[in-house]
């Protein structure tokens, strides 16, 4: 059986949970088995995971699990996998998943592959899975020969689709050990979709000339329903908060649409965004390196182009 960890935030499922469940379903199909979803802590609408391929949903409802603790989660997930008879465990390549992958691999004596973006295959009895390497410039196929396997799935690797009906939710009796770390406070960004999950991202760089000009970027993002981001020099200069920094040394993203506005396209930045499905570059320098990676490019003054683009999008949305 394949077991996926469906993450929640404040009791509600994130988009990544449905994507992961659908990926787990496809993996189970490739292996000739079933997919089950594991839900930890308080959760609403867990039965909906059945629509994305979970034949059953296991729920460990202890409220102590509402606060993430990697040591506690590892023990609970490993115990749940054993009870469910699952030898493949899949987590999201999120901050939570990254904290769990190595611990789970050790506890389950499993082979692990982080940041996969393709459905595994079985050839001649050998489990194979693909992942990007060298900052997305190439792909590597991994063979996992251990009986147990742990994978983490990169966000926006596939579009979740409904393939079934709601599933029954079964309370799973698993011991929840006491946490050894006390969490005093958790501060979360509210509002827009977090960058690792965002399908639309509007990013800007030093071409903005200063933080006082960022209003046109915020307005464009608001019109598009997009998440804002920035290049490293902008974050280093405190024009924008550091959690918006995307690139090799920041957040690696793979949205469906990425706007790069006033960003030259240094290799470190490109390494974190070149998995975007469509890249649009706006820059007044026709020699900017980013144009070589762009699907669409606009050579022009961003202070002229962006407001006009925003008005055009508003008009399009009003007419449609």
Backbone as numpy.savetxt, mean C-alpha at the origin, in Angstrom:
# Nx Ny Nz CAx CAy CAz Cx Cy Cz
-4.10 -23.92 2.96 -4.94 -22.72 2.96 -4.07 -21.46 2.96
-4.59 -20.39 2.38 -3.94 -19.08 2.38 -4.65 -18.19 3.39
-3.89 -17.55 4.27 -4.45 -16.67 5.29 -3.92 -15.26 5.07
-4.83 -14.28 4.96 -4.42 -12.89 4.77 -4.81 -12.08 6.00
-3.96 -11.14 6.37 -4.25 -10.24 7.48 -4.96 -9.01 6.93
-6.24 -8.87 7.26 -7.03 -7.72 6.81 -6.93 -6.62 7.86
-6.14 -5.60 7.57 -5.92 -4.53 8.55 -7.12 -3.61 8.67
-7.34 -3.13 9.90 -8.37 -2.13 10.15 -7.73 -0.89 10.77
-8.46 0.21 10.68 -8.04 1.43 11.36 -9.27 2.02 12.01
-9.23 2.13 13.33 -10.38 2.57 14.12 -11.61 1.71 13.83
-11.36 0.40 13.66 -12.47 -0.53 13.47 -12.98 -0.64 12.05
-12.44 0.14 11.14 -12.90 0.12 9.75 -11.79 -0.42 8.85
-12.20 -1.13 7.80 -11.23 -1.72 6.89 -10.68 -0.69 5.92
-9.38 -0.77 5.70 -8.75 0.08 4.70 -8.91 -0.57 3.33
-8.73 0.23 2.29 -8.79 -0.29 0.92 -7.82 -1.45 0.75
-6.66 -1.34 1.40 -5.64 -2.38 1.26 -6.14 -3.74 1.72
-7.09 -3.77 2.66 -7.61 -5.04 3.16 -8.35 -5.78 2.06
-9.12 -5.06 1.25 -9.87 -5.70 0.16 -8.92 -6.13 -0.96
-7.92 -5.29 -1.22 -6.93 -5.64 -2.24 -6.16 -6.90 -1.83
-5.78 -6.96 -0.55 -5.03 -8.11 -0.04 -5.87 -9.38 -0.07
-7.15 -9.24 0.27 -8.04 -10.41 0.26 -8.20 -10.95 -1.16
-8.35 -10.04 -2.12 -8.49 -10.48 -3.52 -7.19 -11.13 -4.00
-6.05 -10.59 -3.57 -4.77 -11.19 -3.92 -4.65 -12.58 -3.29
-5.10 -12.70 -2.04 -5.08 -13.99 -1.37 -5.95 -15.00 -2.09
-7.10 -14.53 -2.58 -8.00 -15.41 -3.34 -7.31 -15.91 -4.62
-6.65 -15.00 -5.33 -5.96 -15.40 -6.56 -4.80 -16.36 -6.26
-4.11 -16.11 -5.15 -3.02 -17.00 -4.74 -3.58 -18.39 -4.42
-4.70 -18.42 -3.71 -5.33 -19.70 -3.36 -5.75 -20.45 -4.61
-6.26 -19.72 -5.60 -6.64 -20.35 -6.86 -5.44 -20.99 -7.54
-4.31 -20.29 -7.51 -3.09 -20.82 -8.13 -2.59 -22.06 -7.40
-2.84 -22.14 -6.09 -2.37 -23.26 -5.29 -3.40 -24.37 -5.16
-4.61 -24.12 -5.68 -5.65 -25.13 -5.58 -6.21 -25.29 -4.18
-6.32 -24.16 -3.45 -6.84 -24.22 -2.09 -7.80 -23.05 -1.85
-8.07 -22.72 -0.59 -9.00 -21.64 -0.26 -8.26 -20.50 0.43
-8.92 -19.34 0.44 -8.37 -18.17 1.11 -9.26 -17.81 2.30
-8.63 -17.53 3.43 -9.35 -17.05 4.61 -8.74 -15.72 5.03
-9.57 -14.87 5.62 -9.08 -13.57 6.10 -9.04 -13.60 7.62
-8.04 -12.96 8.18 -7.90 -12.85 9.62 -8.06 -11.40 10.02
-8.97 -11.16 10.96 -9.26 -9.80 11.44 -8.93 -9.75 12.92
-8.16 -8.75 13.33 -7.75 -8.62 14.72 -8.33 -7.36 15.35
-8.87 -7.50 16.56 -9.41 -6.34 17.27 -10.80 -5.97 16.82
-11.20 -4.76 17.13 -12.53 -4.26 16.78 -12.65 -4.09 15.27
-13.74 -4.56 14.70 -13.91 -4.45 13.24 -15.39 -4.42 12.89
-15.72 -3.61 11.90 -17.09 -3.52 11.41 -17.15 -4.05 9.98
-18.15 -4.88 9.69 -18.36 -5.35 8.32 -17.34 -6.36 7.85
-16.83 -7.21 8.76 -15.83 -8.20 8.37 -16.37 -9.18 7.34
-17.69 -9.41 7.34 -18.29 -10.35 6.39 -18.13 -9.89 4.94
-17.90 -8.59 4.74 -17.74 -8.05 3.39 -16.48 -8.57 2.70
-15.53 -9.05 3.48 -14.30 -9.58 2.90 -14.59 -10.80 2.03
-15.71 -11.47 2.29 -16.10 -12.61 1.47 -16.33 -12.24 0.02
-16.76 -11.01 -0.21 -17.03 -10.57 -1.58 -15.75 -10.51 -2.41
-14.61 -10.39 -1.73 -13.33 -10.26 -2.45 -12.53 -11.55 -2.44
-13.18 -12.65 -2.02 -12.54 -13.95 -2.19 -12.28 -14.75 -0.94
-12.59 -14.21 0.24 -12.36 -14.97 1.47 -13.51 -15.97 1.67
-13.18 -17.26 1.70 -14.23 -18.26 1.90 -14.73 -18.25 3.34
-13.88 -17.77 4.26 -14.29 -17.59 5.65 -13.45 -16.47 6.26
-13.99 -15.90 7.32 -13.29 -14.81 8.01 -13.12 -15.21 9.47
-11.89 -15.23 9.94 -11.59 -15.51 11.33 -11.41 -14.18 12.08
-12.02 -14.09 13.25 -11.96 -12.83 14.00 -11.47 -13.10 15.42
-10.38 -12.45 15.78 -9.90 -12.45 17.17 -10.25 -11.08 17.71
-11.33 -11.02 18.46 -11.92 -9.71 18.80 -11.41 -9.06 20.06
-10.34 -9.53 20.64 -9.79 -8.93 21.86 -9.44 -7.47 21.59
-9.99 -6.55 22.38 -9.76 -5.12 22.16 -8.30 -4.72 22.39
-7.53 -5.59 23.05 -6.09 -5.29 23.22 -5.40 -5.21 21.87
-6.01 -5.86 20.85 -5.42 -5.86 19.51 -5.76 -4.61 18.72
-6.55 -3.71 19.32 -6.83 -2.44 18.64 -5.58 -1.58 18.55
-4.63 -1.83 19.43 -3.34 -1.13 19.40 -2.30 -2.10 18.86
-1.62 -1.69 17.80 -0.67 -2.59 17.15 0.58 -2.78 18.00
0.95 -4.04 18.19 2.20 -4.42 18.83 2.74 -5.59 18.03
3.89 -5.42 17.40 4.38 -6.44 16.46 4.62 -7.79 17.14
5.07 -7.78 18.39 5.32 -9.05 19.08 4.02 -9.79 19.36
3.01 -9.05 19.82 1.71 -9.65 20.12 1.05 -10.14 18.83
1.04 -9.30 17.81 0.43 -9.66 16.53 1.08 -10.91 15.94
2.40 -10.99 16.03 3.12 -12.14 15.47 2.64 -13.43 16.11
2.55 -13.44 17.43 2.13 -14.66 18.13 0.69 -15.02 17.79
-0.18 -14.01 17.70 -1.59 -14.27 17.40 -1.76 -14.78 15.97
-1.08 -14.15 15.01 -1.20 -14.55 13.60 -0.65 -15.96 13.40
0.50 -16.26 14.00 1.10 -17.58 13.85 0.18 -18.65 14.45
-0.42 -18.34 15.61 -1.34 -19.29 16.24 -2.60 -19.47 15.40
-3.10 -18.37 14.81 -4.28 -18.44 13.96 -4.00 -19.26 12.71
-2.82 -19.07 12.12 -2.45 -19.83 10.93 -2.40 -21.32 11.24
-1.87 -21.66 12.41 -1.78 -23.06 12.80 -3.18 -23.66 12.98
-4.07 -22.91 13.65 -5.43 -23.40 13.88 -6.20 -23.53 12.57
-5.96 -22.62 11.64 -6.69 -22.63 10.37 -6.09 -23.61 9.38
-4.90 -24.11 9.69 -4.23 -25.01 8.76 -3.67 -24.28 7.55
-3.26 -23.02 7.75 -2.73 -22.21 6.65 -1.20 -22.31 6.59
-0.67 -22.56 5.42 0.79 -22.59 5.27 1.31 -21.43 4.43
0.38 -20.55 3.99 0.77 -19.32 3.31 0.09 -18.16 4.03
0.87 -17.23 4.55 0.34 -16.05 5.23 0.76 -14.82 4.44
-0.20 -13.94 4.17 0.08 -12.75 3.37 -0.32 -11.51 4.16
0.58 -10.55 4.25 0.30 -9.27 4.90 0.55 -8.17 3.88
0.06 -6.99 4.16 0.32 -5.85 3.28 1.73 -5.32 3.51
2.30 -4.74 2.46 3.64 -4.13 2.60 3.47 -2.72 3.15
2.84 -2.66 4.33 2.60 -1.41 5.04 3.56 -1.35 6.22
3.47 -0.29 7.02 4.32 -0.22 8.21 4.03 -1.41 9.12
2.76 -1.81 9.19 2.39 -2.98 9.99 3.00 -4.25 9.41
2.80 -4.46 8.12 3.30 -5.67 7.47 4.81 -5.79 7.51
5.49 -4.66 7.35 6.96 -4.67 7.39 7.45 -5.07 8.78
6.71 -4.67 9.82 7.09 -5.04 11.18 6.86 -6.51 11.46
5.90 -7.11 10.74 5.50 -8.49 11.01 6.25 -9.53 10.19
6.64 -9.18 8.97 7.12 -10.18 8.02 8.26 -11.03 8.58
9.31 -10.39 9.05 10.47 -11.12 9.56 10.14 -11.94 10.80
9.37 -11.35 11.70 8.99 -12.06 12.93 8.17 -13.30 12.61
7.22 -13.15 11.69 6.38 -14.29 11.32 7.21 -15.40 10.67
8.14 -15.00 9.82 8.98 -15.98 9.13 9.76 -16.82 10.13
10.31 -16.16 11.15 11.08 -16.88 12.17 10.16 -17.77 13.00
9.02 -17.22 13.42 8.12 -17.98 14.30 7.50 -19.18 13.59
7.23 -19.03 12.29 6.59 -20.10 11.53 7.59 -20.98 10.79
8.90 -20.67 10.96 9.94 -21.39 10.21 9.62 -21.35 8.72
9.36 -20.14 8.24 8.86 -19.95 6.88 9.85 -19.18 6.02
9.81 -19.45 4.72 10.50 -18.61 3.76 9.68 -17.35 3.54
10.33 -16.21 3.39 9.58 -14.97 3.25 10.07 -14.16 2.05
9.13 -13.47 1.40 9.47 -12.58 0.29 8.70 -11.27 0.51
9.40 -10.16 0.72 8.72 -8.89 0.92 8.42 -8.18 -0.39
7.42 -7.32 -0.37 7.14 -6.39 -1.48 6.88 -7.09 -2.81
6.08 -8.16 -2.80 5.73 -8.82 -4.05 4.64 -8.02 -4.76
4.53 -8.20 -6.06 3.47 -7.48 -6.79 2.83 -8.34 -7.87
3.04 -9.67 -7.79 2.44 -10.58 -8.76 1.91 -11.81 -8.04
0.92 -12.44 -8.63 0.33 -13.65 -8.04 1.32 -14.80 -8.17
1.57 -15.55 -7.10 2.51 -16.67 -7.17 2.06 -17.74 -8.18
3.00 -18.51 -8.62 2.71 -19.64 -9.51 3.35 -20.89 -8.92
2.87 -22.03 -9.35 3.46 -23.30 -8.93 3.88 -24.05 -10.19
5.18 -24.26 -10.34 5.72 -24.95 -11.51 6.52 -26.15 -11.06
6.07 -27.33 -11.44 6.77 -28.55 -11.04 6.81 -28.72 -9.54
5.74 -28.24 -8.88 5.69 -28.35 -7.42 6.47 -27.27 -6.69
7.07 -26.32 -7.44 7.86 -25.25 -6.83 7.07 -23.95 -6.79
7.00 -23.34 -5.62 6.29 -22.08 -5.40 7.18 -20.93 -5.86
6.70 -20.13 -6.81 7.47 -19.00 -7.33 6.66 -17.72 -7.22
7.34 -16.64 -6.91 6.67 -15.34 -6.81 7.63 -14.26 -7.30
7.06 -13.23 -7.89 7.86 -12.14 -8.49 7.77 -10.88 -7.66
8.89 -10.13 -7.65 8.91 -8.83 -6.98 9.85 -7.89 -7.71
9.63 -6.59 -7.61 10.54 -5.64 -8.25 11.84 -5.51 -7.46
12.94 -5.29 -8.18 14.25 -5.10 -7.55 14.94 -3.91 -8.21
16.05 -3.47 -7.61 16.80 -2.32 -8.13 15.90 -1.12 -8.35
15.15 -0.79 -7.27 14.25 0.37 -7.29 13.26 0.31 -8.44
12.77 -0.87 -8.74 11.75 -1.03 -9.76 12.28 -1.12 -11.18
13.58 -1.15 -11.35 14.15 -1.20 -12.70 14.15 -2.61 -13.30
13.94 -3.61 -12.45 13.94 -5.00 -12.93 13.04 -5.83 -12.01
12.81 -7.07 -12.40 12.01 -7.98 -11.60 12.82 -9.23 -11.30
12.56 -9.82 -10.14 13.22 -11.06 -9.76 12.18 -12.10 -9.39
12.39 -13.33 -9.83 11.50 -14.43 -9.49 12.13 -15.24 -8.36
11.39 -15.39 -7.27 11.89 -16.10 -6.10 11.22 -17.47 -5.99
12.01 -18.48 -5.68 11.48 -19.80 -5.38 11.49 -19.98 -3.86
10.34 -20.33 -3.31 10.24 -20.54 -1.86 10.00 -22.02 -1.63
10.99 -22.69 -1.06 10.94 -24.14 -0.95 10.52 -24.64 0.43
10.34 -23.73 1.38 9.90 -24.13 2.71 8.41 -24.48 2.69
7.98 -25.27 3.67 6.57 -25.66 3.72 5.69 -24.44 4.00
6.11 -23.60 4.94 5.37 -22.38 5.25 5.98 -21.20 4.50
5.11 -20.27 4.12 5.56 -19.12 3.34 4.87 -17.86 3.85
5.62 -16.76 3.89 5.08 -15.47 4.32 5.43 -14.44 3.26
4.41 -13.71 2.78 4.62 -12.70 1.74 4.05 -11.37 2.22
4.60 -10.28 1.68 3.95 -8.97 1.86 3.68 -8.40 0.47
2.48 -7.86 0.29 2.04 -7.35 -1.01 2.15 -5.85 -1.08
2.80 -5.34 -2.12 2.90 -3.90 -2.33 1.52 -3.32 -2.64
1.27 -2.12 -2.13 -0.01 -1.48 -2.36 -0.24 -1.15 -3.83
-1.51 -1.12 -4.22 -1.91 -0.80 -5.60 -1.30 -1.74 -6.63
-1.05 -2.98 -6.22 -0.52 -3.97 -7.17 -1.60 -4.51 -8.08
-2.84 -4.50 -7.59 -3.96 -4.97 -8.40 -5.23 -4.30 -7.91
-6.22 -4.26 -8.77 -7.50 -3.64 -8.43 -8.42 -4.71 -7.84
-8.86 -4.54 -6.58 -9.74 -5.56 -5.99 -11.05 -5.69 -6.74
-11.51 -6.91 -6.92 -12.76 -7.18 -7.62 -13.64 -8.11 -6.78
-14.92 -7.90 -6.87 -15.85 -8.76 -6.14 -15.99 -10.08 -6.89
-15.73 -11.18 -6.18 -15.75 -12.50 -6.81 -16.65 -13.48 -6.05
-17.34 -12.98 -5.02 -18.19 -13.88 -4.24 -19.23 -13.14 -3.44
-19.72 -13.80 -2.41 -20.74 -13.23 -1.53 -20.12 -12.96 -0.16
-20.91 -12.38 0.72 -20.42 -12.16 2.08 -20.08 -13.51 2.73
-19.12 -13.48 3.62 -18.65 -14.72 4.25 -19.06 -14.76 5.72
-19.15 -15.94 6.26 -19.45 -16.09 7.69 -18.22 -15.67 8.48
-18.45 -15.04 9.62 -17.36 -14.60 10.49 -17.30 -15.53 11.69
-16.16 -16.15 11.89 -15.99 -17.14 12.95 -15.03 -16.61 14.00
-15.50 -16.57 15.24 -14.63 -16.14 16.34 -13.56 -17.20 16.56
-12.31 -16.77 16.59 -11.21 -17.70 16.74 -10.63 -17.57 18.15
-10.57 -18.67 18.84 -10.08 -18.68 20.21 -8.56 -18.82 20.20
-7.89 -17.69 20.27 -6.43 -17.66 20.26 -5.97 -16.84 21.46
-4.96 -17.33 22.15 -4.44 -16.60 23.30 -3.77 -15.31 22.84
-4.15 -14.21 23.48 -3.55 -12.90 23.18 -2.61 -12.56 24.33
-1.31 -12.66 24.11 -0.36 -12.38 25.21 -0.35 -10.91 25.59
0.07 -10.65 26.79 0.15 -9.27 27.27 1.27 -8.54 26.53
1.00 -7.31 26.18 2.00 -6.51 25.47 3.11 -6.11 26.43
4.32 -6.07 25.92 5.46 -5.65 26.73 5.79 -4.17 26.53
5.04 -3.55 25.63 5.23 -2.12 25.36 3.91 -1.40 25.60
3.95 -0.30 26.30 2.75 0.50 26.55 2.70 1.67 25.58
1.63 1.76 24.81 1.46 2.86 23.86 0.70 3.98 24.55
1.34 5.11 24.69 0.73 6.26 25.37 -0.24 7.02 24.48
0.13 7.18 23.20 -0.69 7.98 22.30 -0.38 7.61 20.86
-1.39 7.62 20.02 -1.21 7.38 18.59 -1.76 8.59 17.84
-0.92 9.21 17.02 -1.35 10.36 16.24 -1.41 9.94 14.78
-2.55 10.12 14.16 -2.72 9.74 12.76 -3.11 10.95 11.93
-2.67 10.93 10.68 -3.10 11.95 9.74 -4.54 11.65 9.33
-5.39 12.63 9.42 -6.79 12.44 9.05 -7.06 13.12 7.70
-8.10 12.67 7.05 -8.50 13.32 5.80 -8.17 12.49 4.59
-7.14 12.91 3.84 -6.84 12.26 2.58 -6.28 10.86 2.76
-6.35 10.10 1.68 -5.83 8.73 1.66 -4.33 8.76 1.92
-3.80 7.89 2.78 -2.35 7.85 3.02 -1.60 7.57 1.72
-0.41 8.12 1.60 0.37 8.00 0.35 0.56 6.56 -0.12
0.89 5.59 0.74 1.10 4.23 0.22 -0.15 3.62 -0.41
-1.34 4.12 -0.05 -2.59 3.57 -0.57 -3.20 4.43 -1.67
-2.67 5.64 -1.86 -3.30 6.60 -2.76 -3.23 6.16 -4.22
-4.33 6.33 -4.93 -4.37 6.03 -6.36 -4.06 7.28 -7.19
-4.28 8.45 -6.60 -3.99 9.72 -7.27 -3.08 10.54 -6.37
-1.97 11.01 -6.91 -1.02 11.79 -6.11 -0.58 13.02 -6.90
-0.63 14.17 -6.24 -0.13 15.42 -6.81 1.09 15.83 -6.00
2.25 15.86 -6.66 3.51 16.13 -5.97 4.19 17.35 -6.57
4.91 18.08 -5.74 5.60 19.28 -6.24 6.98 19.39 -5.60
7.82 20.21 -6.26 9.20 20.34 -5.81 9.63 21.78 -5.66
10.94 21.99 -5.80 11.49 23.32 -5.56 11.02 24.36 -6.56
10.46 23.89 -7.66 9.91 24.83 -8.63 8.79 25.68 -8.08
8.25 25.30 -6.91 7.19 26.09 -6.28 7.72 27.39 -5.68
9.06 27.46 -5.51 9.76 28.67 -5.05 9.59 28.98 -3.57
8.57 28.42 -2.94 8.39 28.67 -1.51 7.09 28.07 -1.00
6.98 27.86 0.32 5.78 27.24 0.88 4.52 28.09 0.70
4.71 29.39 0.54 3.56 30.27 0.40 2.80 30.05 -0.92
3.42 29.35 -1.87 2.78 29.12 -3.17 2.07 27.77 -3.26
2.04 27.03 -2.15 1.54 25.66 -2.21 0.02 25.58 -2.37
-0.65 26.70 -2.27 -2.11 26.70 -2.37 -2.63 26.11 -3.67
-1.93 26.37 -4.79 -2.42 25.86 -6.08 -2.28 24.34 -6.16
-1.31 23.78 -5.44 -1.16 22.32 -5.40 -2.28 21.70 -4.57
-2.56 22.31 -3.42 -3.65 21.83 -2.56 -4.99 21.91 -3.29
-5.20 22.98 -4.04 -6.46 23.15 -4.77 -6.61 22.09 -5.85
-5.52 21.82 -6.58 -5.57 20.78 -7.62 -5.84 19.42 -7.01
-5.17 19.12 -5.90 -5.38 17.84 -5.22 -6.82 17.72 -4.73
-7.36 18.81 -4.22 -8.74 18.80 -3.73 -9.71 18.53 -4.87
-9.49 19.15 -6.01 -10.35 18.94 -7.17 -10.28 17.50 -7.65
-9.10 16.92 -7.64 -8.89 15.56 -8.14 -9.25 14.49 -7.12
-9.35 14.88 -5.83 -9.51 13.88 -4.79 -8.21 13.13 -4.58
-7.09 13.85 -4.73 -5.76 13.23 -4.68 -5.07 13.52 -3.36
-3.98 12.81 -3.11 -3.12 13.02 -1.95 -1.92 13.85 -2.38
-1.50 14.79 -1.53 -0.36 15.63 -1.88 0.95 14.99 -1.43
2.02 15.30 -2.17 3.35 14.78 -1.87 4.38 15.83 -2.26
5.64 15.54 -1.98 6.69 16.50 -2.32 8.02 15.79 -2.49
8.99 16.50 -3.03 10.34 15.96 -3.20 11.12 16.17 -1.90
12.28 15.53 -1.80 13.06 15.60 -0.55 13.53 17.02 -0.22
14.06 17.81 -1.19 14.51 19.16 -0.83 13.41 20.01 -0.23
12.19 19.79 -0.67 11.06 20.55 -0.14 10.80 20.18 1.32
10.85 18.88 1.62 10.66 18.43 3.00 11.82 18.88 3.88
13.05 18.80 3.34 14.23 19.21 4.11 14.19 20.70 4.44
13.59 21.49 3.56 13.50 22.93 3.78 12.30 23.31 4.65
11.54 22.27 5.09 10.35 22.48 5.93 9.25 23.25 5.22
9.23 23.16 3.89 8.10 23.73 3.16 6.87 22.85 3.34
7.12 21.53 3.44 6.04 20.55 3.60 6.45 19.54 4.67
5.48 18.87 5.31 5.83 17.89 6.34 6.57 16.69 5.75
7.42 16.06 6.54 8.28 14.99 6.05 7.49 13.75 5.64
6.28 13.55 6.18 5.53 12.36 5.78 5.05 12.46 4.33
5.16 13.64 3.70 4.76 13.79 2.30 5.92 13.53 1.33
7.11 13.33 1.86 8.29 13.12 1.02 8.23 11.75 0.35
8.21 11.76 -0.99 8.22 10.51 -1.74 9.54 10.39 -2.49
10.02 9.16 -2.63 11.29 8.92 -3.30 12.01 7.76 -2.64
13.24 7.52 -3.06 14.01 6.40 -2.54 14.25 6.52 -1.04
14.43 7.74 -0.55 14.68 7.95 0.88 13.42 8.36 1.63
12.29 8.39 0.94 11.02 8.72 1.57 10.04 7.58 1.43
8.82 7.91 1.04 7.78 6.90 0.85 7.80 6.44 -0.61
7.88 5.14 -0.81 7.78 4.58 -2.17 6.30 4.36 -2.48
5.85 4.85 -3.61 4.42 4.78 -3.94 4.23 4.18 -5.33
3.02 3.71 -5.60 2.68 3.18 -6.92 1.22 3.52 -7.25
0.92 4.83 -7.36 -0.45 5.24 -7.67 -0.79 4.98 -9.14
-2.07 5.09 -9.43 -2.50 4.97 -10.83 -2.11 6.22 -11.63
-2.08 7.38 -10.94 -1.74 8.63 -11.61 -0.87 9.47 -10.69
0.29 9.89 -11.19 1.23 10.70 -10.40 1.56 11.98 -11.16
1.24 13.12 -10.56 1.58 14.43 -11.11 2.87 14.91 -10.46
3.89 15.19 -11.26 5.16 15.73 -10.76 5.27 17.17 -11.26
5.13 18.11 -10.35 5.06 19.52 -10.72 6.27 20.27 -10.17
7.06 20.82 -11.06 8.25 21.57 -10.63 9.29 20.70 -9.96
9.37 19.42 -10.39 10.36 18.48 -9.86 11.28 18.08 -11.01
12.59 18.21 -10.81 13.52 17.93 -11.90 13.56 16.45 -12.26
13.43 15.59 -11.24 13.44 14.15 -11.51 14.78 13.51 -11.24
15.38 13.85 -10.09 16.64 13.20 -9.69 16.38 11.72 -9.52
17.43 10.92 -9.71 17.28 9.47 -9.70 16.71 8.96 -8.38
17.05 9.63 -7.26 16.54 9.20 -5.97 15.03 9.38 -5.87
14.53 10.44 -6.50 13.09 10.66 -6.50 12.40 9.65 -7.41
12.95 9.47 -8.59 12.38 8.54 -9.56 12.27 7.12 -9.00
13.26 6.73 -8.20 13.27 5.37 -7.66 12.07 5.08 -6.79
11.49 6.11 -6.19 10.34 5.90 -5.31 9.00 6.06 -5.98
8.98 6.52 -7.24 7.70 6.78 -7.89 7.58 6.12 -9.27
8.66 5.46 -9.74 8.64 4.97 -11.12 7.75 3.75 -11.33
7.13 3.26 -10.24 6.16 2.18 -10.41 4.74 2.72 -10.62
4.61 4.04 -10.65 3.30 4.66 -10.92 2.83 4.24 -12.31
1.53 4.00 -12.43 1.03 3.51 -13.72 1.07 4.59 -14.79
0.78 5.84 -14.43 0.84 6.96 -15.37 1.50 8.14 -14.67
2.51 8.73 -15.32 3.24 9.88 -14.76 3.05 11.09 -15.66
2.62 12.20 -15.06 2.46 13.46 -15.77 3.44 14.47 -15.18
4.28 15.06 -16.03 5.30 16.00 -15.57 4.99 17.40 -16.09
5.05 18.36 -15.19 4.89 19.77 -15.56 6.15 20.49 -15.11
6.90 21.04 -16.08 8.17 21.69 -15.77 8.51 22.67 -16.88
9.08 23.82 -16.52 9.40 24.80 -17.56 10.72 24.48 -18.27
11.50 23.55 -17.68 12.78 23.16 -18.29 12.57 21.94 -19.19
12.66 22.11 -20.50 12.43 20.97 -21.41 13.48 19.88 -21.28
14.61 20.17 -20.61 15.67 19.19 -20.42 15.58 18.49 -19.07
14.54 18.74 -18.32 14.40 18.12 -17.01 14.40 16.59 -17.16
15.21 15.88 -16.37 15.30 14.41 -16.51 13.97 13.69 -16.37
13.03 14.28 -15.62 11.75 13.63 -15.37 10.97 13.37 -16.65
11.18 14.18 -17.66 10.44 14.00 -18.92 10.75 12.64 -19.57
11.93 12.11 -19.30 12.29 10.81 -19.89 11.46 9.67 -19.29
10.97 9.87 -18.06 10.16 8.84 -17.39 8.67 9.12 -17.51
8.31 10.26 -18.11 6.90 10.68 -18.13 6.10 9.99 -19.23
4.85 9.73 -18.93 3.91 9.29 -19.95 3.35 10.50 -20.69
3.18 11.60 -19.96 2.72 12.86 -20.54 3.55 13.98 -19.93
3.93 14.96 -20.74 4.72 16.07 -20.25 4.20 17.40 -20.74
4.27 18.41 -19.87 3.88 19.77 -20.23 5.06 20.68 -19.94
5.60 21.30 -20.99 6.68 22.27 -20.81 6.04 23.64 -20.66
6.16 24.19 -19.47 5.54 25.48 -19.23 5.69 25.92 -17.79
5.33 27.17 -17.51 5.40 27.73 -16.17 4.29 27.12 -15.32
4.66 26.42 -14.26 3.65 25.75 -13.44 2.64 26.72 -12.85
3.06 27.98 -12.60 2.13 28.96 -12.03 1.08 29.40 -13.04
1.31 29.10 -14.30 0.32 29.33 -15.34 -0.45 28.04 -15.65
0.28 26.93 -15.72 -0.33 25.66 -16.14 -1.25 25.07 -15.08
-0.80 25.06 -13.81 -1.57 24.37 -12.76 -2.94 25.01 -12.52
-3.05 26.34 -12.38 -4.38 26.91 -12.20 -5.31 26.63 -13.39
-4.78 26.67 -14.61 -5.60 26.38 -15.78 -6.03 24.91 -15.80
-5.12 24.03 -15.39 -5.45 22.60 -15.31 -6.54 22.37 -14.27
-6.44 23.08 -13.15 -7.43 22.93 -12.09 -8.82 23.38 -12.57
-8.87 24.50 -13.26 -10.15 24.99 -13.79 -10.73 24.03 -14.82
-9.86 23.47 -15.65 -10.33 22.50 -16.66 -10.90 21.26 -16.00
-10.27 20.81 -14.91 -10.76 19.64 -14.21 -12.10 19.93 -13.51
-12.21 21.11 -12.93 -13.48 21.49 -12.31 -14.62 21.51 -13.33
-14.31 22.04 -14.49 -15.32 22.10 -15.55 -15.70 20.69 -16.01
-14.70 19.82 -16.15 -14.96 18.45 -16.57 -15.84 17.72 -15.56
-15.53 17.90 -14.26 -16.30 17.24 -13.22 -17.74 17.76 -13.17
-17.89 19.06 -13.42 -19.23 19.66 -13.41 -20.09 19.13 -14.57
-19.44 18.86 -15.70 -20.18 18.40 -16.87 -20.41 16.91 -16.87
-19.70 16.20 -15.99 -19.82 14.75 -15.95 -20.24 14.25 -14.56
